[in-house]
mmCIF file of C-alpha atoms in Angstrom:
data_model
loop_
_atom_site.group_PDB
_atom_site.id
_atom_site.type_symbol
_atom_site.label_atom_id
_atom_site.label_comp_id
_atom_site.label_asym_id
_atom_site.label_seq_id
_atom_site.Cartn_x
_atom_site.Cartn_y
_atom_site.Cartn_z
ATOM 1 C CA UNK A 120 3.765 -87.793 36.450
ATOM 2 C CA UNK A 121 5.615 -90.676 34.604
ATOM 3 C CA UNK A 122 5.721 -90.415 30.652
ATOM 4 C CA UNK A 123 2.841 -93.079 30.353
ATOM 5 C CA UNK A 124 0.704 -92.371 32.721
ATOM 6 C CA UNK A 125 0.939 -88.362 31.190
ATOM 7 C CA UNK A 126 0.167 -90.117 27.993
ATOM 8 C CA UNK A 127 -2.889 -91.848 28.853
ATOM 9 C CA UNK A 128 -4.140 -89.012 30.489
ATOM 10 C CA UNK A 129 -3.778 -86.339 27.709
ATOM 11 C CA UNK A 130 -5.483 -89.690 25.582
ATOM 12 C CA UNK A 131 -8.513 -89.255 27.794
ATOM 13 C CA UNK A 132 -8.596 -85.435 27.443
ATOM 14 C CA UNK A 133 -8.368 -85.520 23.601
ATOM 15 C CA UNK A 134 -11.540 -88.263 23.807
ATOM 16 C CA UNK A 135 -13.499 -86.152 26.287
ATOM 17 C CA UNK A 136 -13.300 -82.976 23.896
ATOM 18 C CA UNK A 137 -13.349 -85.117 20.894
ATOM 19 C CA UNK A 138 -16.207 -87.683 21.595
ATOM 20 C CA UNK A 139 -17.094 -89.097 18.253
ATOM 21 C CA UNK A 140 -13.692 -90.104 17.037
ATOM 22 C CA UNK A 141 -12.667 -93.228 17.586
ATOM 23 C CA UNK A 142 -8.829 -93.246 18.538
ATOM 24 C CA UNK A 143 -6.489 -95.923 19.952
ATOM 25 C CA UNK A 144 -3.343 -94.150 20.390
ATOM 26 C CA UNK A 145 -1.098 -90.740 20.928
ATOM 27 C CA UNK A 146 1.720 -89.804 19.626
ATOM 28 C CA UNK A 147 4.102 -88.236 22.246
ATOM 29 C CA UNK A 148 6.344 -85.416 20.165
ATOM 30 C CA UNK A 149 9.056 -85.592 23.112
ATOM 31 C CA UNK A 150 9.340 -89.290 23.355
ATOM 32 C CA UNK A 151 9.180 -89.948 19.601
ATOM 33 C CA UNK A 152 6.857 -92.859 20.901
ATOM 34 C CA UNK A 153 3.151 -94.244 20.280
ATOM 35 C CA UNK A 154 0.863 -94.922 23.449
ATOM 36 C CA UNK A 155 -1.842 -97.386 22.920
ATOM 37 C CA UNK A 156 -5.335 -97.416 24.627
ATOM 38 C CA UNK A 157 -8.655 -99.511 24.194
ATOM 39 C CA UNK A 158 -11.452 -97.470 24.929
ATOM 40 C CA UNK A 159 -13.725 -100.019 26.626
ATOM 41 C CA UNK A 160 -16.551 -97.471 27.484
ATOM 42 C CA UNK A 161 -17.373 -94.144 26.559
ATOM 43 C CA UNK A 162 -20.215 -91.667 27.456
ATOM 44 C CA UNK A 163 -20.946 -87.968 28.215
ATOM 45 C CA UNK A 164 -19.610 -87.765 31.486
ATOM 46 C CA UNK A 165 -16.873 -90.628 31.978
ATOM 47 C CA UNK A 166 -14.512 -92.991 30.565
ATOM 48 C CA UNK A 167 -13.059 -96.734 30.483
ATOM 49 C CA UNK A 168 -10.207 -97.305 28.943
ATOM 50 C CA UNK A 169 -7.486 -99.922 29.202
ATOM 51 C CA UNK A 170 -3.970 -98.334 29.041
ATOM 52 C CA UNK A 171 -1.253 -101.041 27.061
ATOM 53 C CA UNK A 172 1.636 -99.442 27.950
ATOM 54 C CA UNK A 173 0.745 -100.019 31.838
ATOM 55 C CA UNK A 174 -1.099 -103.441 31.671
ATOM 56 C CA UNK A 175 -4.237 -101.644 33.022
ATOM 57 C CA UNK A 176 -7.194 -99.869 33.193
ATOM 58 C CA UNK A 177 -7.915 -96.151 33.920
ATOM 59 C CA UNK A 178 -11.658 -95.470 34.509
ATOM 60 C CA UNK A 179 -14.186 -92.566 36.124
ATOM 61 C CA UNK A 180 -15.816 -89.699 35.395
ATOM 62 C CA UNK A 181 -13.744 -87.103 33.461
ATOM 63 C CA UNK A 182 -13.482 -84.412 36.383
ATOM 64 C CA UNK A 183 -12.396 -87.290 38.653
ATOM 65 C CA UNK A 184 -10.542 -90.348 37.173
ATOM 66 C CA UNK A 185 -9.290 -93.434 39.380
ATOM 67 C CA UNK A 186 -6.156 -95.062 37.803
ATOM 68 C CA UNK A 187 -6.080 -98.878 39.081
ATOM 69 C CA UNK A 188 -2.259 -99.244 38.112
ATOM 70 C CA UNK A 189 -1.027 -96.806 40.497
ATOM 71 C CA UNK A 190 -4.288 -96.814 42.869
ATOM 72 C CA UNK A 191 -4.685 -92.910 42.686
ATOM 73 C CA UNK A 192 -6.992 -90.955 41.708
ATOM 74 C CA UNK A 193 -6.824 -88.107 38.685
ATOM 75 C CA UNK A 194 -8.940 -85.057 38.982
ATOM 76 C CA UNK A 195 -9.606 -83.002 36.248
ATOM 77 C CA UNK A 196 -11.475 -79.217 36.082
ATOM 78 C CA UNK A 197 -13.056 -78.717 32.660
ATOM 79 C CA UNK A 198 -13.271 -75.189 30.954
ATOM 80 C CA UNK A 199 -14.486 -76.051 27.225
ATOM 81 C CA UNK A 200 -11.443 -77.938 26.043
ATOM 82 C CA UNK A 201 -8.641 -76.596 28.350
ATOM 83 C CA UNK A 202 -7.831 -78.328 31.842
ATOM 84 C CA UNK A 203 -6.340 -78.305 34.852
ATOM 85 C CA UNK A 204 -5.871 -81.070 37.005
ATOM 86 C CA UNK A 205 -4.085 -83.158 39.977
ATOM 87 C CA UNK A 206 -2.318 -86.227 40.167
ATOM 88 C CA UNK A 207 -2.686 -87.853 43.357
ATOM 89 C CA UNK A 208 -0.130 -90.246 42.594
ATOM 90 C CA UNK A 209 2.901 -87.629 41.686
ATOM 91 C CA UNK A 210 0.906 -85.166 44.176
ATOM 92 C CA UNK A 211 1.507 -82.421 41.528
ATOM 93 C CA UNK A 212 -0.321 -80.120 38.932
ATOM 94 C CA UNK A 213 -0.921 -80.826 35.440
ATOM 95 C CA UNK A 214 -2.632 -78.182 33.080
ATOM 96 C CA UNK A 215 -3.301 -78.798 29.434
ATOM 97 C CA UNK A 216 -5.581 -77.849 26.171
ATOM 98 C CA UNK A 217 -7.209 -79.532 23.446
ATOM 99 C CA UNK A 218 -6.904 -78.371 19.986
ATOM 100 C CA UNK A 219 -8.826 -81.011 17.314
ATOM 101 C CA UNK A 220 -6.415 -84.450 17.650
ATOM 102 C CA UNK A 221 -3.554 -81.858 19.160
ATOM 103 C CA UNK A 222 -3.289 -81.986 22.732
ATOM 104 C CA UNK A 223 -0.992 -79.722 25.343
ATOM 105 C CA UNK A 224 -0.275 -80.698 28.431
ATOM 106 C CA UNK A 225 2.255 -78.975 31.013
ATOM 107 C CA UNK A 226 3.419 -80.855 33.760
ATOM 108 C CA UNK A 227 4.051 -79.226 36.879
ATOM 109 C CA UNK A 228 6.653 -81.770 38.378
ATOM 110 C CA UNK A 229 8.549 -81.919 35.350
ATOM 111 C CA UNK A 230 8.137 -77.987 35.015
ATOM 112 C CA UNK A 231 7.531 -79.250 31.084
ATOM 113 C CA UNK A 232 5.568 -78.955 28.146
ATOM 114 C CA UNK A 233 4.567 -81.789 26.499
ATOM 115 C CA UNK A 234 2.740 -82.202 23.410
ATOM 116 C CA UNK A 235 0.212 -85.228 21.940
ATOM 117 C CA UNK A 236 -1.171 -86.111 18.664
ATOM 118 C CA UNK A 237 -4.129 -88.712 18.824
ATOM 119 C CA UNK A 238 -4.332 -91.205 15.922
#
């Protein structure tokens, strides 16, 4: 999974276990660099948000996201806030957790851990 597309998708984990803050960005600790979102819609069960970094909009429910940038689809299992999930794009494993604003992610294809900090 590419840097921003990893970003936007741990952004969309830390909002799905975190739904009443309002956040526009991550911090990525590895890259030293801010990603920037617009959350266009939010509800229980799925999310709209517009990714800057891209120039477009990731949207779906949260167990099965469709990313219009790369025309894949993201799905996403759910156990409280930790998650495991595929990239259809990459065609590789992602698994992550969400602790508060903090949020884990380890990328199978980059046999990595990265680590985000919503603001």
């Amino acid at each position: 999974m590419t840097n921003d597309k990893r970003a936007c998708i741990a952004f969309i984990c830390g909002m799905k276990v975190n739904p009443y803050r309002n956040k526009q960005m991550v911090f990525d600790y590895s890259k030293g660099e801010y990603f920037h979102f617009l959350v266009m819609h939010r509800s229980i069960s799925g999310i709209h948000v517009f990714d800057y970094q891209r120039n477009g909009h990731v949207k779906g429910a949260f167990d099965m996201l469709f990313d219009y940038v790369a025309n894949y689809h993201v799905t996403i299992e759910w156990n409280k806030s930790k998650f495991q999930g595929f990239d259809y794009e990459s065609q590789c494993y992602f698994t992550g957790k969400v602790d508060n604003q903090n949020i884990e992610m380890f990328d199978y294809e980059n046999a990595s851990y990265f680590l985000y900090q919503m603001l």
